């Protein structure tokens, strides 16, 4: 995909997330690798519902701002995924309500709070999605913690803040962020009712079949 096509797709997918309530106000940010080795990232304080393709921030291969509006304050959060995961082509950070609710619960397993309830959660998000300790938004200190976790996880939940999800492509990352929000909804709906989860064998089968 050309950079122009990526800009247009980013605007379209961000608008779709905003329209369906996955993001409110100026919450959330999205980045994608460009064919020249750089990155596009949403500008700071921009609404995902009102992006202008020409004003999206452009970063070079070293994550330096080279064009467009001032980038998101969360560049380090995105950089942590790109540097940890060679397969990450895009990163989506949201404050989506139900995944964020899970990130606030005191009694969940921080190594993997949401069990494998459905195949698409496993296929999109993977086997494991840990919770990361709370950091103030934009705090550069979060980078090393997220980087370490991202080596073994396609997505993390930032405590009391929200999800950060990577994908091979922009579409993959957005679909995974949506699937995570639905899995969080199911998890919260089923809390206290001992639901059946997928077995380890079923999870292995999904990951072997769909990657
Ligand atoms: P930016 O507006 O700087 O992208 O920050 C929004 C956000 O979601 C902070 O976590």
CSV table of C-alpha atoms and ligand atoms in Angstrom, one decimal:
chain,number,residue,atom,x,y,z
A,1,UNK,CA,0.0,0.0,0.0
A,2,UNK,CA,1.3,3.5,-0.8
A,3,UNK,CA,1.6,6.1,1.9
A,4,UNK,CA,-1.4,8.0,0.4
A,5,UNK,CA,-3.5,4.9,0.6
A,6,UNK,CA,-2.3,4.3,4.2
A,7,UNK,CA,-3.3,7.8,5.1
A,8,UNK,CA,-6.7,7.4,3.6
A,9,UNK,CA,-7.2,4.0,5.3
A,10,UNK,CA,-6.1,5.4,8.7
A,11,UNK,CA,-8.6,8.2,8.5
A,12,UNK,CA,-11.4,5.8,7.5
A,13,UNK,CA,-10.6,3.2,10.2
A,14,UNK,CA,-10.2,5.8,12.9
A,15,UNK,CA,-13.5,7.4,12.0
A,16,UNK,CA,-15.2,4.0,12.1
A,17,UNK,CA,-13.8,3.4,15.6
A,18,UNK,CA,-14.9,6.8,16.7
A,19,UNK,CA,-18.4,6.4,15.2
A,20,UNK,CA,-19.0,3.2,17.1
A,21,UNK,CA,-17.8,4.5,20.5
A,22,UNK,CA,-14.4,2.7,20.7
A,23,UNK,CA,-12.9,6.2,21.2
A,24,UNK,CA,-14.4,9.4,22.6
A,25,UNK,CA,-13.1,13.0,22.7
A,26,UNK,CA,-9.4,13.0,21.7
A,27,UNK,CA,-8.7,9.6,23.3
A,28,UNK,CA,-6.6,7.0,21.5
A,29,UNK,CA,-3.9,7.1,18.8
A,30,UNK,CA,-3.0,4.9,15.9
A,31,UNK,CA,0.3,4.4,14.0
A,32,UNK,CA,1.3,2.5,10.9
A,33,UNK,CA,4.6,1.7,9.2
A,34,UNK,CA,5.1,3.4,5.8
A,35,UNK,CA,6.8,1.9,2.7
A,36,UNK,CA,9.8,4.2,3.1
A,37,UNK,CA,10.6,2.8,6.6
A,38,UNK,CA,9.0,5.6,8.5
A,39,UNK,CA,5.7,5.8,10.4
A,40,UNK,CA,2.4,7.7,10.3
A,41,UNK,CA,0.8,8.5,13.7
A,42,UNK,CA,-2.2,10.5,14.7
A,43,UNK,CA,-1.6,14.0,15.9
A,44,UNK,CA,-1.8,14.8,19.6
A,45,UNK,CA,-5.2,16.0,20.9
A,46,UNK,CA,-6.8,15.0,17.6
A,47,UNK,CA,-10.2,13.2,17.6
A,48,UNK,CA,-10.1,9.9,15.8
A,49,UNK,CA,-13.4,11.0,14.2
A,50,UNK,CA,-12.0,14.1,12.5
A,51,UNK,CA,-8.6,13.3,11.1
A,52,UNK,CA,-7.2,15.1,8.1
A,53,UNK,CA,-5.1,12.8,6.0
A,54,UNK,CA,-2.7,15.6,5.0
A,55,UNK,CA,-2.1,16.6,8.6
A,56,UNK,CA,-1.3,13.2,10.1
A,57,UNK,CA,2.1,13.3,11.8
A,58,UNK,CA,5.0,11.7,9.8
A,59,UNK,CA,7.9,10.1,11.7
A,60,UNK,CA,11.2,8.9,10.2
A,61,UNK,CA,12.6,5.5,10.8
A,62,UNK,CA,14.1,6.8,14.1
A,63,UNK,CA,10.7,8.0,15.2
A,64,UNK,CA,11.6,11.7,14.7
A,65,UNK,CA,8.8,14.0,13.7
A,66,UNK,CA,9.5,15.1,10.1
A,67,UNK,CA,6.1,16.3,8.8
A,68,UNK,CA,2.5,17.0,9.6
A,69,UNK,CA,1.0,18.1,13.0
A,70,UNK,CA,2.6,17.5,16.3
A,71,UNK,CA,2.5,13.7,17.0
A,72,UNK,CA,0.7,11.9,19.7
A,73,UNK,CA,2.3,12.1,23.2
A,74,UNK,CA,2.3,8.3,23.1
A,75,UNK,CA,5.0,7.8,20.4
A,76,UNK,CA,7.1,5.8,22.9
A,77,UNK,CA,4.2,3.5,23.5
A,78,UNK,CA,4.0,2.7,19.8
A,79,UNK,CA,7.8,2.6,19.4
A,80,UNK,CA,8.0,0.0,22.2
A,81,UNK,CA,5.9,-2.4,20.0
A,82,UNK,CA,7.7,-1.7,16.7
A,83,UNK,CA,11.1,-2.3,18.3
A,84,UNK,CA,10.0,-5.4,20.2
A,85,UNK,CA,8.1,-7.0,17.3
A,86,UNK,CA,9.4,-7.4,13.8
A,87,UNK,CA,5.9,-8.4,12.7
A,88,UNK,CA,4.2,-5.2,13.9
A,89,UNK,CA,3.1,-3.1,11.0
A,90,UNK,CA,0.6,-1.0,13.0
A,91,UNK,CA,-0.3,-0.1,16.6
A,92,UNK,CA,-3.7,1.0,18.0
A,93,UNK,CA,-4.2,2.5,21.4
A,94,UNK,CA,-7.7,3.0,22.7
A,95,UNK,CA,-9.5,3.9,25.9
A,96,UNK,CA,-12.3,1.5,24.9
A,97,UNK,CA,-14.5,1.2,28.0
A,98,UNK,CA,-14.7,-2.5,28.7
A,99,UNK,CA,-11.0,-3.4,28.1
A,100,UNK,CA,-10.2,-0.4,30.3
A,101,UNK,CA,-12.6,-1.7,32.9
A,102,UNK,CA,-10.7,-5.0,33.0
A,103,UNK,CA,-7.5,-3.0,33.4
A,104,UNK,CA,-8.9,-1.5,36.7
A,105,UNK,CA,-9.9,-4.7,38.3
A,106,UNK,CA,-7.8,-5.6,41.4
A,107,UNK,CA,-8.5,-9.4,41.4
A,108,UNK,CA,-7.5,-10.4,37.8
A,109,UNK,CA,-4.4,-12.3,36.6
A,110,UNK,CA,-2.0,-9.6,35.5
A,111,UNK,CA,-0.2,-12.1,33.3
A,112,UNK,CA,-3.4,-12.9,31.3
A,113,UNK,CA,-6.6,-11.4,32.6
A,114,UNK,CA,-9.0,-12.4,29.8
A,115,UNK,CA,-9.3,-16.2,29.2
A,116,UNK,CA,-9.7,-17.7,25.7
A,117,UNK,CA,-13.5,-17.5,25.5
A,118,UNK,CA,-13.8,-17.3,21.7
A,119,UNK,CA,-11.7,-18.3,18.7
A,120,UNK,CA,-11.5,-14.8,17.2
A,121,UNK,CA,-10.0,-13.3,20.4
A,122,UNK,CA,-7.2,-16.0,20.2
A,123,UNK,CA,-6.8,-15.5,16.5
A,124,UNK,CA,-6.5,-11.7,16.6
A,125,UNK,CA,-4.9,-11.0,20.0
A,126,UNK,CA,-3.1,-14.3,20.6
A,127,UNK,CA,-2.4,-16.6,23.5
A,128,UNK,CA,-1.5,-13.9,26.1
A,129,UNK,CA,-2.2,-10.3,26.9
A,130,UNK,CA,-0.7,-9.0,30.1
A,131,UNK,CA,-1.6,-6.0,32.2
A,132,UNK,CA,1.2,-3.4,32.4
A,133,UNK,CA,1.7,-1.2,35.5
A,134,UNK,CA,0.1,2.3,35.5
A,135,UNK,CA,2.1,5.1,33.9
A,136,UNK,CA,1.0,8.7,33.4
A,137,UNK,CA,-0.1,9.2,29.7
A,138,UNK,CA,2.9,10.1,27.7
A,139,UNK,CA,5.4,9.1,30.4
A,140,UNK,CA,8.6,7.9,28.5
A,141,UNK,CA,9.3,5.5,31.4
A,142,UNK,CA,6.6,3.2,30.1
A,143,UNK,CA,8.7,2.3,27.0
A,144,UNK,CA,11.0,-0.4,28.5
A,145,UNK,CA,8.1,-2.1,30.4
A,146,UNK,CA,5.9,-2.3,27.3
A,147,UNK,CA,8.9,-3.3,25.1
A,148,UNK,CA,9.7,-6.3,27.4
A,149,UNK,CA,6.0,-7.4,27.5
A,150,UNK,CA,5.5,-6.9,23.7
A,151,UNK,CA,8.2,-9.5,23.0
A,152,UNK,CA,5.8,-12.2,24.0
A,153,UNK,CA,2.4,-10.5,23.4
A,154,UNK,CA,0.7,-8.8,20.4
A,155,UNK,CA,-1.3,-6.6,22.9
A,156,UNK,CA,-1.1,-5.3,26.4
A,157,UNK,CA,-3.5,-3.6,28.8
A,158,UNK,CA,-2.2,-0.5,30.5
A,159,UNK,CA,-3.5,-0.5,34.1
A,160,UNK,CA,-6.3,2.1,34.6
A,161,UNK,CA,-5.7,3.4,31.1
A,162,UNK,CA,-6.5,1.1,28.2
A,163,UNK,CA,-5.4,-1.4,25.5
A,164,UNK,CA,-2.4,-1.1,23.1
A,165,UNK,CA,-2.7,-3.6,20.2
A,166,UNK,CA,-0.3,-4.4,17.4
A,167,UNK,CA,-1.0,-6.1,14.1
A,168,UNK,CA,0.8,-7.0,10.9
A,169,UNK,CA,-1.3,-4.4,9.0
A,170,UNK,CA,-3.4,-1.5,10.0
A,171,UNK,CA,-6.6,-3.5,9.4
A,172,UNK,CA,-5.3,-6.4,11.5
A,173,UNK,CA,-4.4,-4.0,14.4
A,174,UNK,CA,-7.9,-2.4,14.3
A,175,UNK,CA,-9.7,-5.7,14.1
A,176,UNK,CA,-7.6,-7.0,17.0
A,177,UNK,CA,-8.5,-3.9,19.1
A,178,UNK,CA,-12.2,-4.4,18.3
A,179,UNK,CA,-12.0,-8.1,19.1
A,180,UNK,CA,-10.3,-7.4,22.4
A,181,UNK,CA,-13.1,-5.0,23.4
A,182,UNK,CA,-15.7,-7.6,22.7
A,183,UNK,CA,-13.7,-10.3,24.6
A,184,UNK,CA,-13.5,-7.8,27.6
A,185,UNK,CA,-17.3,-7.4,27.4
A,186,UNK,CA,-17.8,-11.2,27.4
A,187,UNK,CA,-15.4,-11.6,30.3
A,188,UNK,CA,-17.2,-9.0,32.4
A,189,UNK,CA,-20.7,-10.4,31.5
A,190,UNK,CA,-19.6,-13.9,32.5
A,191,UNK,CA,-17.7,-13.0,35.7
A,192,UNK,CA,-18.8,-15.2,38.5
A,193,UNK,CA,-20.5,-17.8,36.3
A,194,UNK,CA,-17.6,-20.1,35.6
A,195,UNK,CA,-17.9,-20.1,31.8
A,196,UNK,CA,-16.4,-22.8,29.6
A,197,UNK,CA,-13.2,-21.6,28.0
A,198,UNK,CA,-11.4,-22.9,25.0
A,199,UNK,CA,-9.0,-25.7,26.0
A,200,UNK,CA,-5.2,-25.4,25.5
A,201,UNK,CA,-5.5,-27.9,22.6
A,202,UNK,CA,-8.1,-25.7,20.9
A,203,UNK,CA,-6.0,-22.6,21.4
A,204,UNK,CA,-3.0,-24.4,19.9
A,205,UNK,CA,-5.1,-25.5,16.9
A,206,UNK,CA,-6.2,-21.9,16.3
A,207,UNK,CA,-2.7,-20.5,16.4
A,208,UNK,CA,-1.3,-23.3,14.3
A,209,UNK,CA,-4.0,-22.9,11.7
A,210,UNK,CA,-4.3,-19.1,11.6
A,211,UNK,CA,-1.0,-17.9,12.9
B,1,LIG,P1,-2.7,12.0,22.3
B,1,LIG,O1,-3.8,12.9,22.0
B,1,LIG,O2,-1.4,12.7,22.6
B,1,LIG,O3,-2.5,10.9,21.2
B,1,LIG,O4,-3.0,11.2,23.6
B,1,LIG,C1,-4.3,10.5,23.7
B,1,LIG,C2,-4.2,9.3,24.5
B,1,LIG,O5,-5.0,8.4,24.3
B,1,LIG,C3,-3.3,9.3,25.7
B,1,LIG,O6,-3.2,8.0,26.2
